[in-house]
XYZ file of C-alpha atoms in Angstrom:
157
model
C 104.986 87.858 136.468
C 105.850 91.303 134.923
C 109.348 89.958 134.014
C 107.543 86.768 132.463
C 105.334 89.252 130.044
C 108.573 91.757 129.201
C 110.376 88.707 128.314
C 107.959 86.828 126.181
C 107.489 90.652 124.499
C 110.782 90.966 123.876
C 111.237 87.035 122.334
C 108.373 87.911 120.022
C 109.859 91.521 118.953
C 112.486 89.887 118.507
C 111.375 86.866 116.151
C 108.887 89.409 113.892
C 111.968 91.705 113.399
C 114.017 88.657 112.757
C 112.230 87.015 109.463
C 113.168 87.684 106.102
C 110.960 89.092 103.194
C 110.002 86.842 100.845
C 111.847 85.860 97.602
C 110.463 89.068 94.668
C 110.558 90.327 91.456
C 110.378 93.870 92.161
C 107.990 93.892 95.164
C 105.920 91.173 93.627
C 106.790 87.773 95.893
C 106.954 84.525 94.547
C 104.042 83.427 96.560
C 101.622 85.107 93.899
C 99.491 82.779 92.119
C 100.337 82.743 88.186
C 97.101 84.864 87.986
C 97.717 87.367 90.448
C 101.339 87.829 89.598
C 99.739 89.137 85.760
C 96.684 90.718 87.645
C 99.738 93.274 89.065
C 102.179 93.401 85.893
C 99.103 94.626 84.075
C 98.246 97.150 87.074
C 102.111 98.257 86.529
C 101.266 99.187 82.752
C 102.419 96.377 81.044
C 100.368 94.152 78.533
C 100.692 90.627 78.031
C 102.456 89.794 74.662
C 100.401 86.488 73.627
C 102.856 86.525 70.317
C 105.537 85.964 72.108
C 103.912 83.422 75.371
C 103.832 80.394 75.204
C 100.483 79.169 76.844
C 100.655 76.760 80.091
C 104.484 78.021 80.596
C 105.606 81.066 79.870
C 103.598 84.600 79.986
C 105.789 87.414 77.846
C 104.855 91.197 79.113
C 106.282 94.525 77.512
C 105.179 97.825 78.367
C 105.451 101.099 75.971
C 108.270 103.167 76.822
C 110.504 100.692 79.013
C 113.978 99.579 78.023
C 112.716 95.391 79.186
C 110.640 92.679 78.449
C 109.586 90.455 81.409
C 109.163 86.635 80.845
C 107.219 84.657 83.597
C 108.146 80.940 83.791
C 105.209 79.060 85.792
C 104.004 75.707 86.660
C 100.468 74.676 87.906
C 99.835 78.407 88.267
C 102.908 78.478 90.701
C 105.618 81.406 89.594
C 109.197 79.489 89.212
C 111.131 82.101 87.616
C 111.213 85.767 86.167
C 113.653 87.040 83.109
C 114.238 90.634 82.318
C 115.580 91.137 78.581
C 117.353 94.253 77.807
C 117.092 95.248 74.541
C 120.088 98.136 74.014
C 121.989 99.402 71.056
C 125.957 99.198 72.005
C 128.022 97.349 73.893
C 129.181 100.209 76.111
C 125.396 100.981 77.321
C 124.990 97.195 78.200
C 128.304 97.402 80.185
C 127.360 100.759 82.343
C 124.017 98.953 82.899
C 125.055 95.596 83.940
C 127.375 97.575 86.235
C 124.389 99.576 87.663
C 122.347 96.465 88.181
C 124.939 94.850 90.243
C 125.666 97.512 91.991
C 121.654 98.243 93.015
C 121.432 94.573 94.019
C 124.900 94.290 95.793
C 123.057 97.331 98.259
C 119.580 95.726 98.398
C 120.306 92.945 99.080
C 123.409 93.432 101.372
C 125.378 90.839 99.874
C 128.762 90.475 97.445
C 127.593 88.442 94.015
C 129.339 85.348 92.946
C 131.396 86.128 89.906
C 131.692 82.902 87.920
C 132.410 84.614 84.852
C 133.667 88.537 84.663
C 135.302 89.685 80.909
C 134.573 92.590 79.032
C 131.793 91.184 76.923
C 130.623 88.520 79.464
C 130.100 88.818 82.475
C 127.873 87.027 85.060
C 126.624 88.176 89.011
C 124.666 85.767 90.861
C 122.889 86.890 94.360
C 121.871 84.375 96.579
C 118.725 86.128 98.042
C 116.559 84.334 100.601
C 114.544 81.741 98.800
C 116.050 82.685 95.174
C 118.842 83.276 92.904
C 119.177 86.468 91.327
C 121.233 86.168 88.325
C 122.899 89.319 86.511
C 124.168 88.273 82.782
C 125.389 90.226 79.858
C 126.564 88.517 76.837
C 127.848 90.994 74.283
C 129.231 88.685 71.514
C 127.326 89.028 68.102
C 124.888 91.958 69.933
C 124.128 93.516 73.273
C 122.140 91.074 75.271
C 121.781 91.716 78.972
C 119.509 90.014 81.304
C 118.642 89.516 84.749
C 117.019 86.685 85.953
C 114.863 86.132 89.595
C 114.759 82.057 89.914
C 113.398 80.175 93.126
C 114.700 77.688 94.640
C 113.667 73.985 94.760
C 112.144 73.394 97.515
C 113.118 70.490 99.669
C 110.302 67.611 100.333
């Protein structure tokens, strides 16, 4: 009986160690309602930019003193996607960050990106994370544009 109860222990140790954390945007998960996902942006400091959202879609939050803006792509109050915009001044400090971003992820996340695209001034990291793709993209052709964006995926029915 007392090798019964270790073993039945040890299969649920096992199974709790075993699952994955959800699919987030920085700690936030993708299971967040639409109103509890901006309930803790604006708990974070950042303010909703109703200029820039478009209502029933997309929310648009900035925050005084950060180097993003975060855009939050929903449906029926359901989170689908999340889009960091950088907004630097050359080339080279798009590069260095792009670089950093990968390389943060590529540790977090224990995995190697998929490189579909990797030049100088365009370059693209995708993460398969979990329930989500993590997608790191700069794009330095007229300006410095670099972005990185946290989409779910479909889920199968």
């Amino acid at each position: 009986m007392k090798k019964i109860a270790l073993s039945l222990l040890a299969v649920m140790v096992f199974a709790a160690c075993s699952q994955k954390a959800p699919f987030n945007y920085r700690g936030l998960p993708f299971t967040l309602t639409m109103t509890q996902f901006t309930d803790s942006m604006l708990a974070r400091g950042f303010a909703v930019d109703s200029a820039a959202s478009d209502s029933g879609r997309t929310l648009v939050f900035a925050k005084a003193g950060e180097r993003y803006r975060v855009l939050a792509a929903y449906k029926q109050d359901k989170v689908q996607a999340v889009q960091e915009t950088y907004s630097l001044s050359t080339n080279d400090s798009t590069r260095q960050l792009w670089q950093q971003l990968r390389d943060g992820l590529e540790k977090d996340l224990e995995a190697w990106p998929d490189c579909p695209i990797l030049k100088d001034d365009h370059k693209v990291a995708n993460f398969d994370a979990s329930d989500g793709i993590i997608s790191v993209i700069l794009e330095n052709t007229y300006r410095p544009t670099l972005t990185v964006r946290y989409l779910v995926k479909n889920e199968k029915k």
